[in-house]
Tab-separated table of C-alpha atoms in Angstrom:
chain	number	residue	atom	x	y	z
Y	77	MET	CA	18.778	-9.868	-10.845
Y	78	ASN	CA	16.724	-7.501	-12.980
Y	79	VAL	CA	13.530	-5.974	-11.580
Y	80	MET	CA	10.856	-4.284	-13.652
Y	81	LEU	CA	8.911	-1.791	-11.537
Y	82	THR	CA	5.673	-0.090	-12.550
Y	83	GLY	CA	4.353	2.996	-10.780
Y	84	SER	CA	7.835	4.358	-10.114
Y	85	THR	CA	6.582	7.953	-10.081
Y	86	GLY	CA	3.950	7.257	-7.416
Y	87	PHE	CA	4.469	7.438	-3.681
Y	88	VAL	CA	4.970	3.711	-3.074
Y	89	GLY	CA	6.781	2.968	-6.318
Y	90	SER	CA	9.226	5.875	-6.042
Y	91	ASN	CA	10.277	4.838	-2.549
Y	92	ILE	CA	10.722	1.218	-3.560
Y	93	TYR	CA	12.745	2.368	-6.559
Y	94	SER	CA	15.023	4.493	-4.353
Y	95	LEU	CA	15.678	1.644	-1.930
Y	96	LEU	CA	16.382	-0.903	-4.655
Y	97	VAL	CA	18.812	1.429	-6.423
Y	98	GLU	CA	20.492	2.159	-3.083
Y	99	LEU	CA	20.898	-1.599	-2.599
Y	100	SER	CA	22.414	-1.955	-6.102
Y	101	VAL	CA	19.464	-3.838	-7.562
Y	102	SER	CA	19.057	-3.393	-11.313
Y	103	VAL	CA	15.664	-1.706	-11.817
Y	104	ILE	CA	13.887	-1.010	-15.109
Y	105	THR	CA	10.957	1.411	-14.905
Y	106	PRO	CA	8.327	2.098	-17.571
Y	107	VAL	CA	7.515	5.840	-17.565
Y	108	ARG	CA	5.326	8.167	-19.637
Y	109	LYS	CA	7.304	11.414	-19.601
Y	110	GLU	CA	10.691	12.185	-21.125
Y	111	ALA	CA	11.712	14.277	-18.110
Y	112	THR	CA	10.995	11.318	-15.821
Y	113	LYS	CA	12.980	9.021	-18.103
Y	114	GLN	CA	15.987	11.310	-17.843
Y	115	ALA	CA	15.691	11.452	-14.033
Y	116	LEU	CA	15.653	7.663	-13.576
Y	117	SER	CA	18.737	5.627	-14.327
Y	118	HIS	CA	17.094	2.775	-16.259
Y	119	SER	CA	13.690	3.532	-17.750
Y	120	ILE	CA	11.525	2.845	-20.780
Y	121	LEU	CA	9.433	5.609	-22.335
Y	122	LEU	CA	5.906	4.369	-23.044
Y	123	LYS	CA	2.629	6.127	-23.786
Y	124	ASP	CA	0.739	3.557	-21.737
Y	125	LEU	CA	1.469	0.381	-19.754
Y	126	LEU	CA	-0.495	-1.518	-22.402
Y	127	GLU	CA	2.623	-1.067	-24.571
Y	128	LEU	CA	4.635	-3.116	-22.098
Y	129	ASP	CA	4.468	-6.339	-24.068
Y	130	GLU	CA	6.150	-9.723	-23.736
Y	131	ASP	CA	9.036	-8.807	-26.057
Y	132	LEU	CA	9.870	-5.671	-24.103
Y	133	ILE	CA	9.804	-7.507	-20.776
Y	134	LYS	CA	11.990	-10.262	-22.201
Y	135	ARG	CA	14.381	-7.789	-23.834
Y	136	HIS	CA	15.230	-6.397	-20.398
Y	137	ALA	CA	15.843	-9.894	-19.006
Y	138	THR	CA	13.301	-9.289	-16.254
Y	139	ASP	CA	13.547	-11.709	-13.341
Y	140	VAL	CA	11.004	-10.086	-11.003
Y	141	PHE	CA	8.079	-7.846	-11.945
Y	142	VAL	CA	6.916	-5.461	-9.188
Y	143	HIS	CA	3.524	-3.949	-9.980
Y	144	CYS	CA	2.850	-0.754	-7.995
Y	145	ALA	CA	0.852	1.085	-10.643
Y	146	GLY	CA	-2.888	1.262	-10.142
Y	147	LEU	CA	-5.913	3.458	-9.634
Y	148	ALA	CA	-6.002	4.644	-6.024
Y	149	HIS	CA	-9.129	4.635	-3.902
Y	150	ASN	CA	-11.374	7.537	-4.875
Y	151	PRO	CA	-15.103	7.603	-4.023
Y	152	GLU	CA	-15.779	9.622	-7.183
Y	153	ALA	CA	-14.002	7.249	-9.575
Y	154	ASP	CA	-15.942	5.357	-12.226
Y	155	PRO	CA	-16.232	1.722	-11.024
Y	156	SER	CA	-15.299	0.470	-14.481
Y	157	ARG	CA	-11.965	2.281	-14.227
Y	158	TYR	CA	-11.051	0.234	-11.174
Y	159	ARG	CA	-11.785	-2.944	-13.102
Y	160	ASP	CA	-9.873	-1.779	-16.181
Y	161	ILE	CA	-6.749	-0.631	-14.340
Y	162	ASN	CA	-6.541	-2.560	-11.087
Y	163	THR	CA	-7.855	-5.874	-12.371
Y	164	ASP	CA	-7.648	-6.280	-16.135
Y	165	LEU	CA	-4.356	-4.440	-16.668
Y	166	THR	CA	-2.724	-6.269	-13.748
Y	167	VAL	CA	-3.754	-9.663	-15.094
Y	168	LEU	CA	-2.683	-8.742	-18.622
Y	169	LEU	CA	0.777	-7.636	-17.475
Y	170	ALA	CA	1.160	-10.794	-15.404
Y	171	GLU	CA	0.257	-12.958	-18.397
Y	172	ARG	CA	2.855	-11.147	-20.484
Y	173	ALA	CA	5.422	-11.415	-17.708
Y	174	ALA	CA	4.849	-15.152	-17.416
Y	175	SER	CA	5.192	-15.592	-21.190
Y	176	ALA	CA	8.442	-13.605	-21.061
Y	177	GLY	CA	9.898	-15.974	-18.486
Y	178	VAL	CA	9.612	-13.743	-15.420
Y	179	LYS	CA	10.197	-15.811	-12.298
Y	180	ARG	CA	8.168	-13.783	-9.782
Y	181	PHE	CA	5.381	-11.188	-9.897
Y	182	ILE	CA	4.822	-8.963	-6.834
Y	183	PHE	CA	1.452	-7.217	-6.586
Y	184	PHE	CA	0.385	-4.447	-4.228
Y	185	SER	CA	-3.177	-5.060	-3.156
Y	186	SER	CA	-4.989	-3.513	-0.160
Y	187	ILE	CA	-5.948	-4.473	3.382
Y	188	GLY	CA	-9.440	-3.462	2.309
Y	189	VAL	CA	-9.646	-6.863	0.612
Y	190	ASN	CA	-9.858	-8.342	4.117
Y	191	GLY	CA	-12.514	-5.815	5.166
Y	192	SER	CA	-13.152	-2.282	6.299
Y	193	SER	CA	-12.797	-3.073	10.009
Y	194	SER	CA	-11.570	-5.923	12.185
Y	195	GLN	CA	-12.867	-7.541	15.363
Y	196	LEU	CA	-9.633	-9.519	15.656
Y	197	PRO	CA	-6.435	-8.652	13.779
Y	198	PHE	CA	-6.716	-9.742	10.153
Y	199	LYS	CA	-4.557	-12.633	8.963
Y	200	ALA	CA	-3.470	-13.230	5.398
Y	201	ASP	CA	-5.483	-16.437	5.080
Y	202	ASP	CA	-8.716	-15.051	6.552
Y	203	GLU	CA	-11.885	-15.119	4.478
Y	204	VAL	CA	-11.945	-11.909	2.458
Y	205	THR	CA	-14.712	-9.308	2.468
Y	206	PRO	CA	-13.908	-6.575	-0.095
Y	207	HIS	CA	-16.342	-3.779	0.602
Y	208	ASP	CA	-16.327	-1.429	-2.405
Y	209	ASP	CA	-15.410	-1.216	-6.079
Y	210	TYR	CA	-11.765	-0.440	-5.310
Y	211	THR	CA	-11.163	-3.380	-2.975
Y	212	GLU	CA	-13.205	-5.680	-5.207
Y	213	SER	CA	-10.948	-4.763	-8.141
Y	214	LYS	CA	-7.864	-5.583	-6.073
Y	215	PHE	CA	-9.295	-8.913	-4.951
Y	216	LYS	CA	-10.224	-9.918	-8.498
Y	217	ALA	CA	-6.672	-9.082	-9.570
Y	218	GLU	CA	-5.370	-11.348	-6.799
Y	219	GLN	CA	-7.586	-14.173	-8.066
Y	220	GLY	CA	-6.370	-13.667	-11.620
Y	221	LEU	CA	-2.739	-13.714	-10.525
Y	222	LYS	CA	-3.187	-16.932	-8.582
Y	223	ASN	CA	-4.717	-18.576	-11.644
Y	224	ILE	CA	-1.754	-17.466	-13.744
Y	225	ALA	CA	0.656	-18.865	-11.150
Y	226	VAL	CA	-1.069	-22.250	-11.320
Y	227	LYS	CA	-1.135	-22.309	-15.128
Y	228	THR	CA	2.369	-21.005	-15.804
Y	229	GLY	CA	4.515	-21.677	-12.741
Y	230	MET	CA	5.401	-17.988	-12.346
Y	231	GLU	CA	5.564	-17.223	-8.628
Y	232	VAL	CA	3.166	-14.603	-7.298
Y	233	VAL	CA	3.543	-12.542	-4.115
Y	234	ILE	CA	0.602	-10.454	-2.898
Y	235	ILE	CA	1.104	-7.657	-0.373
Y	236	ARG	CA	-1.884	-6.064	1.380
Y	237	PRO	CA	-0.796	-2.948	3.315
Y	238	PRO	CA	-2.971	-0.840	5.606
Y	239	LEU	CA	-2.558	2.950	5.643
Y	240	ILE	CA	0.930	3.748	4.296
Y	241	TYR	CA	2.645	6.848	5.635
Y	242	GLY	CA	5.859	8.749	5.034
Y	243	ALA	CA	7.221	11.935	3.500
Y	244	GLY	CA	4.854	13.079	0.770
Y	245	ALA	CA	2.289	10.336	1.349
Y	246	PRO	CA	-1.077	11.188	-0.221
Y	247	GLY	CA	-4.572	10.243	0.870
Y	248	ASN	CA	-5.543	9.814	4.502
Y	249	PHE	CA	-2.051	10.390	5.878
Y	250	ALA	CA	-1.894	13.762	4.132
Y	251	LYS	CA	-5.224	14.590	5.795
Y	252	PHE	CA	-3.822	13.581	9.194
Y	253	VAL	CA	-0.799	15.838	8.662
Y	254	LYS	CA	-2.964	18.751	7.574
Y	255	LEU	CA	-5.105	18.259	10.668
Y	256	ALA	CA	-2.073	18.066	12.958
Y	257	LYS	CA	-0.761	21.351	11.577
Y	258	LEU	CA	-3.952	23.253	12.350
Y	259	PRO	CA	-3.339	25.523	15.376
Y	260	LEU	CA	-6.841	24.776	16.649
Y	261	PRO	CA	-8.314	22.259	19.110
Y	262	LYS	CA	-9.598	19.072	17.459
Y	263	PRO	CA	-12.330	16.915	19.039
Y	264	LEU	CA	-10.444	13.654	18.392
Y	265	GLY	CA	-8.757	12.938	21.703
Y	266	ALA	CA	-11.030	10.129	22.912
Y	267	ILE	CA	-10.868	7.635	20.033
Y	268	HIS	CA	-9.658	4.442	21.686
Y	269	ASN	CA	-9.604	2.122	18.706
Y	270	LYS	CA	-6.689	0.026	17.421
Y	271	ARG	CA	-5.275	0.493	13.927
Y	272	SER	CA	-2.268	-0.857	12.084
Y	273	PHE	CA	-0.108	1.429	9.975
Y	274	VAL	CA	2.984	0.835	7.863
Y	275	SER	CA	5.734	3.310	7.093
Y	276	ILE	CA	6.914	3.466	3.511
Y	277	ASP	CA	10.401	2.577	4.747
Y	278	ASN	CA	9.249	-0.672	6.337
Y	279	LEU	CA	7.089	-1.482	3.313
Y	280	ALA	CA	9.962	-0.917	0.865
Y	281	GLU	CA	12.255	-3.065	3.006
Y	282	PHE	CA	9.678	-5.851	3.062
Y	283	THR	CA	9.256	-5.629	-0.706
Y	284	HIS	CA	13.003	-5.968	-1.196
Y	285	LEU	CA	12.959	-9.143	0.878
Y	286	CYS	CA	10.102	-10.543	-1.207
Y	287	LEU	CA	12.111	-10.189	-4.412
Y	288	THR	CA	14.171	-13.263	-3.671
Y	289	HIS	CA	13.100	-15.040	-0.488
Y	290	PRO	CA	12.084	-18.586	-1.479
Y	291	ASN	CA	9.359	-18.754	1.177
Y	292	ALA	CA	7.578	-15.720	-0.260
Y	293	ALA	CA	6.588	-17.626	-3.396
Y	294	ASN	CA	2.823	-17.800	-3.953
Y	295	GLU	CA	2.040	-16.228	-0.587
Y	296	THR	CA	-0.137	-13.339	0.538
Y	297	PHE	CA	1.257	-11.030	3.219
Y	298	LEU	CA	-0.199	-8.354	5.444
Y	299	VAL	CA	2.435	-5.849	6.475
Y	300	SER	CA	2.575	-3.201	9.194
Y	301	ASP	CA	4.921	-1.549	11.676
Y	302	GLY	CA	3.833	-4.074	14.286
Y	303	GLU	CA	2.744	-1.256	16.578
Y	304	ASP	CA	-1.015	-0.730	16.653
Y	305	LEU	CA	-2.306	2.665	17.733
Y	306	SER	CA	-5.549	4.509	18.240
Y	307	THR	CA	-6.386	7.281	15.803
Y	308	SER	CA	-5.888	9.733	18.680
Y	309	ASP	CA	-2.423	8.382	19.500
Y	310	PHE	CA	-1.388	8.413	15.845
Y	311	LEU	CA	-2.371	12.074	15.608
Y	312	ARG	CA	-0.410	12.792	18.796
Y	313	LYS	CA	2.667	11.116	17.349
Y	314	ILE	CA	2.334	13.050	14.076
Y	315	SER	CA	2.022	16.320	16.025
Y	316	LYS	CA	5.074	15.478	18.130
Y	317	ALA	CA	7.144	14.648	15.036
Y	318	LEU	CA	6.076	17.967	13.509
Y	319	GLY	CA	7.030	19.791	16.692
Y	320	LYS	CA	3.482	21.019	17.226
Y	321	PRO	CA	1.020	20.655	20.120
Y	322	ALA	CA	-1.623	18.008	19.459
Y	323	LEU	CA	-4.535	20.048	20.889
Y	324	LEU	CA	-6.842	17.014	20.982
Y	325	LEU	CA	-10.021	17.386	23.011
Y	326	PRO	CA	-11.474	14.194	24.603
Y	327	VAL	CA	-14.891	14.334	22.927
Y	328	PRO	CA	-16.745	10.976	23.144
Y	329	VAL	CA	-17.037	9.067	19.884
Y	330	SER	CA	-20.803	8.705	20.423
Y	331	PHE	CA	-21.141	12.482	20.302
Y	332	LEU	CA	-18.902	12.704	17.223
Y	333	ARG	CA	-21.160	10.202	15.471
Y	334	LYS	CA	-24.260	12.245	16.314
Y	335	VAL	CA	-22.639	15.361	14.896
Y	336	GLY	CA	-21.450	13.357	11.898
Y	337	ARG	CA	-24.998	12.217	11.134
Y	338	THR	CA	-26.197	15.804	11.324
Y	339	VAL	CA	-23.606	17.178	8.889
Y	340	GLY	CA	-23.383	14.149	6.592
Y	341	LYS	CA	-19.960	13.009	7.841
Y	342	GLU	CA	-20.959	9.851	9.712
Y	343	GLU	CA	-18.957	7.603	7.386
Y	344	MET	CA	-15.828	9.696	7.977
Y	345	ILE	CA	-16.250	9.418	11.770
Y	346	ASP	CA	-16.739	5.662	11.467
Y	347	LYS	CA	-13.508	5.311	9.523
Y	348	LEU	CA	-11.642	7.261	12.188
Y	349	ALA	CA	-13.122	5.234	15.043
Y	350	VAL	CA	-13.186	1.584	13.914
Y	351	ASP	CA	-10.521	-1.032	14.604
Y	352	LEU	CA	-8.407	-2.173	11.667
Y	353	GLN	CA	-5.520	-4.359	12.778
Y	354	VAL	CA	-3.323	-6.822	10.932
Y	355	ASP	CA	-1.376	-9.793	12.254
Y	356	ILE	CA	2.173	-9.927	10.816
Y	357	LYS	CA	3.443	-13.029	12.641
Y	358	LYS	CA	3.470	-14.874	9.301
Y	359	ASN	CA	6.117	-12.455	7.983
Y	360	GLU	CA	8.529	-13.346	10.770
Y	361	GLU	CA	7.755	-17.056	10.711
Y	362	LEU	CA	8.123	-17.468	6.932
Y	363	LEU	CA	10.613	-14.733	6.042
Y	364	GLY	CA	12.331	-13.853	9.324
Y	365	TRP	CA	11.147	-10.248	8.904
Y	366	LYS	CA	10.428	-7.671	11.569
Y	367	PRO	CA	9.903	-3.954	10.894
Y	368	SER	CA	13.137	-1.986	11.212
Y	369	LEU	CA	11.585	1.355	12.111
Y	370	SER	CA	9.202	2.169	14.925
Y	371	VAL	CA	6.314	4.535	14.252
Y	372	ASP	CA	8.113	7.347	16.110
Y	373	SER	CA	11.326	6.842	14.123
Y	374	ALA	CA	9.486	6.617	10.812
Y	375	LEU	CA	7.548	9.815	11.518
Y	376	GLN	CA	10.710	11.638	12.535
Y	377	LYS	CA	12.275	10.566	9.259
Y	378	ALA	CA	9.178	11.618	7.300
Y	379	PHE	CA	9.315	15.166	8.662
Y	380	SER	CA	13.072	15.549	8.986
Y	381	SER	CA	13.301	17.800	5.913
Y	382	LEU	CA	10.637	20.259	7.118
């Protein structure tokens, strides 16, 4: 089996690449820098993913196309860039993959397609409520991929992860780590919400399973560690894995919100305090998959080199 993997220099893509190579899967990776090409065993040097045409995909006898590349969530990004990269480019590559005879296309979407918070744990077949330009671009890509699957017969697998963490993870996890390292008390010890997280190790393992499992065809999956935590407890676990005291003060969320309104950080407090859970029963029922690593084990692994 030959896998073509985009985004192999990003956090998610690089970890998936490492696992697939470790498991002796043949992986072809489009890259933009000569130094990167030399560092990866099988890669194609391109100026842009737009150069990845049908002939090139077919030349490498691609069986499965794993699309990790995309524009990450950034409040300052131009909305049109989300559409260009996360939607239009994804659909274009899928059309070319289908024309080249690719059997399966795996797309990394976002739990934000389901919504920004949950009253009950989200399920993959729930009605979607994308809430900003980023999540809207991911949802429109999903719609485009499903249309291509119907028209061409190429199988599509959509994966919507929540916050992904692990060694070198960017975004909100990097902020959590920076916060945990501060040798100062933090007023975040009384946030009693429930959130789902997924370690990069569990996500990469799940992706590997989706390469070939027949029941994954044309399905959407939510994926997590299966261990929901409050923001406070997640910070405590990060601190423990780092070997540092948590120093979390039990300040009521209502007070944090008042302070947040005063200093213009109310949205940030809301994100820390809301519930965002996912239901992963479908993954076990359809694919027989359960996460291999607990949150504690994954965090220990993430910080083992420090």
